[in-house]
Short mmCIF file of C-alpha atoms in Angstrom, two decimals:
data_model
loop_
_atom_site.label_atom_id
_atom_site.label_comp_id
_atom_site.label_asym_id
_atom_site.label_seq_id
_atom_site.Cartn_x
_atom_site.Cartn_y
_atom_site.Cartn_z
CA MET U 1 0.17 -0.19 0.04
CA MET U 2 1.33 3.70 -0.72
CA THR U 3 1.86 5.69 2.23
CA GLY U 4 2.82 9.25 -0.19
CA LYS U 5 0.92 12.45 0.46
CA SER U 6 -0.12 13.02 -3.41
CA PRO U 7 -3.98 12.90 -3.96
CA CYS U 8 -3.42 10.41 -6.44
CA ASP U 9 -1.56 7.99 -3.65
CA TRP U 10 -3.93 5.06 -2.10
CA ARG U 11 -5.54 5.74 1.10
CA PHE U 12 -7.62 4.24 3.45
CA GLU U 13 -9.12 6.97 5.72
CA SER U 14 -12.53 6.77 5.13
CA GLY U 15 -13.73 4.33 7.72
CA ARG U 16 -14.97 1.69 5.03
CA PRO U 17 -14.50 -0.80 2.13
CA CYS U 18 -17.20 0.92 0.32
CA LEU U 19 -15.79 4.30 0.92
CA ASP U 20 -12.26 3.35 -0.10
CA LEU U 21 -13.29 2.05 -3.48
CA VAL U 22 -14.98 5.10 -4.62
CA ALA U 23 -11.77 6.98 -3.31
CA THR U 24 -10.01 4.92 -6.34
CA GLY U 25 -11.78 6.85 -9.02
CA ILE U 26 -10.88 9.64 -11.07
CA GLY U 27 -13.56 11.90 -9.78
CA THR U 28 -12.02 11.86 -6.60
CA THR U 29 -8.15 12.07 -7.11
CA GLY U 30 -7.92 14.45 -9.93
CA ALA U 31 -6.55 12.81 -12.93
CA CYS U 32 -5.94 9.46 -11.33
CA GLU U 33 -7.34 6.09 -11.98
CA LEU U 34 -6.27 4.13 -9.25
CA LEU U 35 -7.33 0.88 -10.30
CA ASP U 36 -5.54 1.04 -13.87
CA GLY U 37 -5.18 -2.72 -13.98
CA ALA U 38 -5.48 -6.33 -12.63
CA GLY U 39 -2.56 -6.18 -10.43
CA ARG U 40 -3.31 -2.89 -8.70
CA LEU U 41 -6.83 -4.46 -8.14
CA ALA U 42 -5.46 -7.19 -6.40
CA ASP U 43 -3.04 -4.95 -4.26
CA TRP U 44 -6.28 -3.09 -3.44
CA LEU U 45 -8.33 -5.99 -2.34
CA PHE U 46 -5.26 -7.05 0.12
CA ALA U 47 -4.70 -3.38 1.39
CA THR U 48 -8.37 -2.88 2.36
CA GLY U 49 -8.46 -6.16 4.37
CA LEU U 50 -11.24 -7.61 2.06
CA VAL U 51 -9.12 -10.60 1.58
CA PRO U 52 -6.45 -11.93 4.27
CA ASP U 53 -2.65 -12.10 3.22
CA GLY U 54 -1.83 -15.37 1.55
CA THR U 55 -5.16 -15.77 -0.39
CA ARG U 56 -4.63 -16.70 -3.92
CA LEU U 57 -5.86 -14.15 -6.52
CA ASP U 58 -5.08 -15.80 -9.62
CA ALA U 59 -8.45 -15.54 -11.07
CA VAL U 60 -8.20 -11.47 -11.00
CA ASP U 61 -7.96 -10.30 -14.55
CA GLU U 62 -8.92 -7.36 -16.40
CA SER U 63 -12.88 -8.42 -16.31
CA TRP U 64 -12.77 -7.91 -12.43
CA VAL U 65 -11.54 -4.43 -12.90
CA VAL U 66 -14.42 -3.69 -15.11
CA ARG U 67 -16.87 -4.79 -12.55
CA PHE U 68 -15.35 -3.33 -9.59
CA ARG U 69 -15.41 -0.12 -11.44
CA GLN U 70 -19.14 -0.48 -12.39
CA LEU U 71 -19.49 -1.09 -8.97
CA ARG U 72 -17.60 1.96 -7.61
CA ALA U 73 -19.54 4.02 -10.20
CA GLY U 74 -23.05 2.92 -8.67
CA VAL U 75 -22.28 3.18 -5.02
CA ASP U 76 -20.66 6.68 -5.52
CA ARG U 77 -23.89 8.06 -7.70
CA LEU U 78 -25.88 6.31 -4.68
CA LEU U 79 -24.15 7.98 -1.85
CA THR U 80 -24.00 11.28 -3.67
CA ALA U 81 -27.80 10.93 -3.95
CA GLU U 82 -28.16 10.31 -0.36
CA LEU U 83 -26.18 13.10 0.87
CA GLY U 84 -28.33 15.42 -1.51
CA GLY U 85 -31.39 14.20 -0.06
CA ARG U 86 -32.54 12.26 -3.00
CA GLY U 87 -32.68 9.13 -4.63
CA ASP U 88 -31.22 7.34 -7.12
CA ARG U 89 -33.04 4.33 -8.03
CA TYR U 90 -30.63 2.94 -10.98
CA ALA U 91 -27.89 3.21 -8.38
CA LEU U 92 -29.67 1.82 -5.54
CA ASP U 93 -31.13 -1.34 -7.63
CA ARG U 94 -27.46 -1.96 -8.77
CA VAL U 95 -25.69 -2.04 -5.39
CA ASN U 96 -28.66 -4.08 -4.29
CA ALA U 97 -28.32 -6.85 -6.64
CA LEU U 98 -24.84 -7.19 -6.41
CA ALA U 99 -25.22 -7.29 -2.55
CA ALA U 100 -27.66 -10.14 -2.69
CA GLY U 101 -24.84 -12.30 -3.75
CA ALA U 102 -22.80 -14.42 -0.92
CA PRO U 103 -19.58 -13.05 0.33
CA PRO U 104 -16.43 -15.13 0.48
CA GLY U 105 -17.06 -17.70 3.15
CA LEU U 106 -14.67 -17.09 6.42
CA ARG U 107 -13.15 -19.58 8.54
CA ALA U 108 -10.42 -19.25 11.47
CA VAL U 109 -7.10 -21.23 11.49
CA ARG U 110 -4.14 -21.60 13.50
CA GLY U 111 -1.28 -19.27 12.53
CA ARG U 112 2.33 -19.71 13.10
CA SER U 113 2.22 -17.74 16.44
CA GLY U 114 -0.90 -20.45 17.22
CA LYS U 115 -3.26 -17.60 17.33
CA LEU U 116 -6.43 -17.90 15.31
CA VAL U 117 -6.41 -15.92 12.29
CA ARG U 118 -8.74 -15.17 9.46
CA THR U 119 -8.69 -17.17 6.08
CA LEU U 120 -11.40 -17.91 3.18
CA ASN U 121 -12.91 -20.89 2.65
CA GLY U 122 -11.27 -20.79 -1.09
CA ASP U 123 -10.13 -18.92 -3.77
CA PRO U 124 -12.61 -15.90 -3.68
CA GLU U 125 -14.87 -15.27 -6.75
CA CYS U 126 -15.26 -11.66 -7.98
CA GLY U 127 -18.90 -11.99 -7.37
CA GLU U 128 -18.21 -12.77 -3.75
CA LEU U 129 -15.81 -9.79 -3.31
CA LEU U 130 -18.11 -7.51 -5.01
CA ALA U 131 -21.00 -8.74 -2.67
CA ALA U 132 -19.01 -8.21 0.09
CA VAL U 133 -18.18 -4.22 -0.44
CA ALA U 134 -21.92 -3.60 -1.82
CA ARG U 135 -22.85 -5.11 1.25
CA ASP U 136 -20.87 -2.73 3.29
CA ALA U 137 -22.53 0.38 1.03
CA ILE U 138 -25.94 -1.06 1.95
CA GLU U 139 -24.97 -1.45 5.92
CA LEU U 140 -23.48 2.07 5.91
CA LEU U 141 -26.47 3.67 4.06
CA THR U 142 -28.96 1.63 6.36
CA ASP U 143 -27.41 2.26 9.78
CA PRO U 144 -28.65 5.43 11.30
CA VAL U 145 -25.38 6.15 13.34
CA ALA U 146 -23.17 5.35 10.73
CA ARG U 147 -25.38 7.29 8.19
CA ALA U 148 -25.19 10.36 10.23
CA GLY U 149 -21.39 10.55 9.97
CA LEU U 150 -21.12 10.08 6.23
CA ARG U 151 -19.36 13.18 4.92
CA ARG U 152 -17.81 14.61 1.35
CA CYS U 153 -14.39 16.25 2.12
CA GLU U 154 -14.71 19.70 1.61
CA ALA U 155 -11.30 20.76 -0.05
CA GLY U 156 -11.36 22.00 -3.53
CA GLY U 157 -10.89 19.40 -6.02
CA CYS U 158 -11.34 16.16 -3.68
CA ARG U 159 -14.54 14.63 -4.05
CA ARG U 160 -13.76 11.46 -1.28
CA PHE U 161 -16.36 10.31 1.19
CA TYR U 162 -15.57 9.51 4.67
CA LEU U 163 -17.03 8.93 8.11
CA ASP U 164 -16.65 11.40 10.61
CA THR U 165 -16.29 10.00 13.87
CA SER U 166 -14.40 12.93 15.39
CA ARG U 167 -15.96 14.68 18.50
CA GLY U 168 -18.69 17.11 17.62
CA ARG U 169 -18.53 15.36 14.01
CA ARG U 170 -16.86 18.61 13.14
CA ARG U 171 -14.11 17.14 10.72
CA ARG U 172 -13.94 18.88 7.22
CA TRP U 173 -11.83 16.84 5.13
CA CYS U 174 -10.59 13.16 4.12
CA SER U 175 -7.52 13.59 5.43
CA SER U 176 -5.88 16.38 7.77
CA GLU U 177 -2.31 15.84 6.53
CA VAL U 178 -3.50 15.68 2.82
CA CYS U 179 -6.51 17.73 2.18
CA GLY U 180 -6.49 19.84 5.59
CA ASN U 181 -2.74 20.68 5.06
CA ARG U 182 -3.49 21.78 1.50
CA GLU U 183 -6.29 23.58 2.26
CA ARG U 184 -4.43 25.44 5.33
CA VAL U 185 -1.84 26.34 3.16
CA ALA U 186 -4.07 27.68 0.28
CA ARG U 187 -5.68 29.82 2.97
CA HIS U 188 -2.06 31.27 4.14
CA ARG U 189 -1.72 31.93 0.58
CA ARG U 190 -4.47 33.99 0.03
CA ARG U 191 -4.07 36.01 3.34
CA ALA U 192 -0.59 36.66 2.54
CA ALA U 193 -1.72 38.19 -0.80
CA ALA U 194 -4.32 40.02 0.51
CA ARG U 195 -2.05 41.71 2.79
CA SER U 196 0.57 42.27 0.11
CA SER U 197 -2.07 43.86 -2.12
CA ASP U 198 -2.96 45.75 0.85
CA ALA U 199 0.24 47.01 1.60
CA GLY U 200 0.59 47.90 -1.87
CA GLY U 201 -2.27 49.96 -2.05
CA SER U 202 -1.63 52.25 0.77
#
């Protein structure tokens, strides 16, 4: 997983896998498509924790990428509509249809340390992983507490969603370190430019 501070890097600060999926899109990161191939999708599935380390993902191919991008578009449309106080029947139907599928089967096994670790019953299929993400979106939107914390980043040029779990629910940015810093720098520059303009006019 990338840890850089570019808006085009992967970041997992949203609080939900479905929101992390939306954050991989061009519309949320500027001119970047973060799911730009099968290898990147496989890396993302591991990074989000949707599949445990060591899971075989040999079946991931470009058709998986297309299907995850389609789900991403549906979740983005649905969340945008919900935050705007309106419905999007098409997006809701699409996400519901995928959520109706069975997610990957889980089981616990002993790890090398002797502790129980999570694994899957077998190599996951694309539809199972899509179902897991779609269910996460449905659970988010139907949980009043979680839904009340759903926000869209206020930083210019960023459209990422996140869950505001801060005290007083006053969080404004998807990432204080990235978007927050960028907005603070921009604000400082505007103030400096205004002071310079005032000084030049006096």
